Amino acid sequence: MTIARLRQAWADLRDAFWVRPAAMTLAAALLAGLLVRAEGAPLPDWMAGLVYTGGAAGARDMLGTVAAATIGVAGTVFSITVAALTLASNQMGPRLLRNFTRNAGNQYALGALLATFAYALVVLRSVRDVAEGAFVPQLAISGALLLAFLCIGVLIWFLHHVATSINVDHVVALVQGDLSRALARLPRRAAGEDRPPDEAPPPPAEAAPLLAPAGGYLRVLDDAALAEWAAARDAVLHLRLRAGDFIFPGSTVGHVAPPAAREEAQAALDQALAIGNRQSAEQDLEFVVRQLVEIGLRALSPSTNDPFTAIAVLDRLGAALCELVDHTLPSGCIRHDGTPRLWRRSTDYPGLLDAMFHPLRQDGAGAAPVMIRLLEVLAEVAAVEGDPARRAALARHVELAQAAASAAAAPDAAARATLADRHRAARAALASPPGPRPSSRP
């Protein structure tokens, strides 16, 4: 398996709902077997009074009750989780289901119940009455009692957790946390660095085309491996894709020069792509942005009409842009020993702003509170962003927001006056001297 596919498989494994419950169930079964084998070992005095001292019949009844109760509650927990997922899907969009299924709290709650069920079954099979040669693993049975009380606490916590996790503000904060972690992985901007984005040159006329090996969403691109391959063969690759793009099978996705390296380049490209049926946040920064934007768009729909959720989304997007001040976005050029070896599409700052604000501005143009907050957010970001090119992109969105709000012609004179005031404040923030560079920050 290639590096790209390994990275995506590891990301999928981290997000899988079944991994933690399965691991906890297996660990509980092994623990039960160990405690059964440890029966008869000397115990500290303080523990001796806590160990189960009943007979085989009582042990069977208790273990059967624990097993039946925990598997029943596990079914209830699963039903509650499905109901929460359905509600979240209807209110905030199906693409956010990943945030619920990968939630560690949900997985640990279900895992605790299933682990207790497996533990009770393993211990139950070792209980024998007098006719079979009496054996009552008192230490292991005491462990089942302890796990049963633990499950009561887990159930109480889970009900609170589900009620909290479907709150829209909590979900917005979770998605913004994903975005913050993605931004933190970007390279930090060096002191005094205002490097313009790399302009990809057109491929040479003699360059040979490279075709997509399959159809689907590009989830991971191993660009470092492609650049090393190109350097080893003194070749240059031009790719027309980036993580998050939908690839059509058999389409031309790039070129290689010299053309004599086409077959090897095609094989290297096939190994460097991880293609799947859905998008992934592994390398696609805009994927997390679109999740936030989708929450805001659904809140602005006529059936929901919830401008306050859209405002919360704008606040989180503005916070992400302020965090981006200290970082550089991925370059469209991968160099090897200083020589460009791989050109590819990449997320740039204007494109990131477009993904954030175009849909919200278009759908929220008629909602004065949303447009007022949009102008305020842009002004706040402009006050801390010192890069001239980025400030120019912010200025473009300030003017687009003002034009959209003016075209909507809000009948409320106070709203029009407030919009004009926020527009002036945003332009003033952009005209003021740039904020402190990242290197001067504590």
Coordinates of N, CA and C in Angstrom, one line a residue, residues 30 35 43-44 76 96 111 118 177 187 191 248 255 301 303 339 348 357:
L30 N -10.6 -10.3 27.7 CA -9.3 -10.8 28.2 C -9.1 -10.5 29.7
L35 N -8.9 -12.6 35.4 CA -9.4 -12.6 36.8 C -9.9 -14.0 37.2
L43 N -5.4 -11.6 48.6 CA -5.8 -10.3 48.4 C -5.5 -9.4 49.6
P44 N -5.3 -8.1 49.5 CA -5.1 -7.2 50.6 C -6.3 -7.2 51.5
T76 N -30.3 0.8 23.5 CA -30.9 2.1 23.7 C -29.9 3.2 23.4
L96 N -21.9 16.5 8.1 CA -21.5 16.7 9.5 C -21.6 15.4 10.3
G111 N -18.8 1.5 24.0 CA -17.8 0.5 24.3 C -17.9 0.0 25.7
A118 N -19.6 -8.4 27.4 CA -18.7 -9.4 27.1 C -18.0 -9.9 28.3
G177 N -13.0 23.9 15.5 CA -11.8 23.3 16.1 C -11.0 22.4 15.1
P187 N 2.7 25.6 7.4 CA 4.0 26.2 7.8 C 3.8 27.6 8.4
A191 N 9.6 35.7 9.6 CA 9.6 37.1 9.8 C 9.8 37.9 8.5
F248 N -12.7 12.7 -12.8 CA -13.5 11.9 -13.7 C -12.6 10.8 -14.4
H255 N 0.4 16.8 -16.9 CA 1.3 16.5 -18.0 C 2.7 16.3 -17.4
S301 N -31.9 29.3 5.2 CA -32.9 28.8 4.3 C -34.3 29.3 4.9
S303 N -37.0 27.9 5.3 CA -37.7 27.0 6.3 C -37.1 27.1 7.7
T339 N 15.0 23.2 -7.4 CA 14.4 23.2 -8.8 C 13.0 22.8 -8.7
D348 N -5.4 29.0 -2.3 CA -4.8 30.3 -2.1 C -5.8 31.2 -1.2
F357 N -17.1 33.1 2.1 CA -18.1 34.2 2.1 C -19.0 34.3 0.9

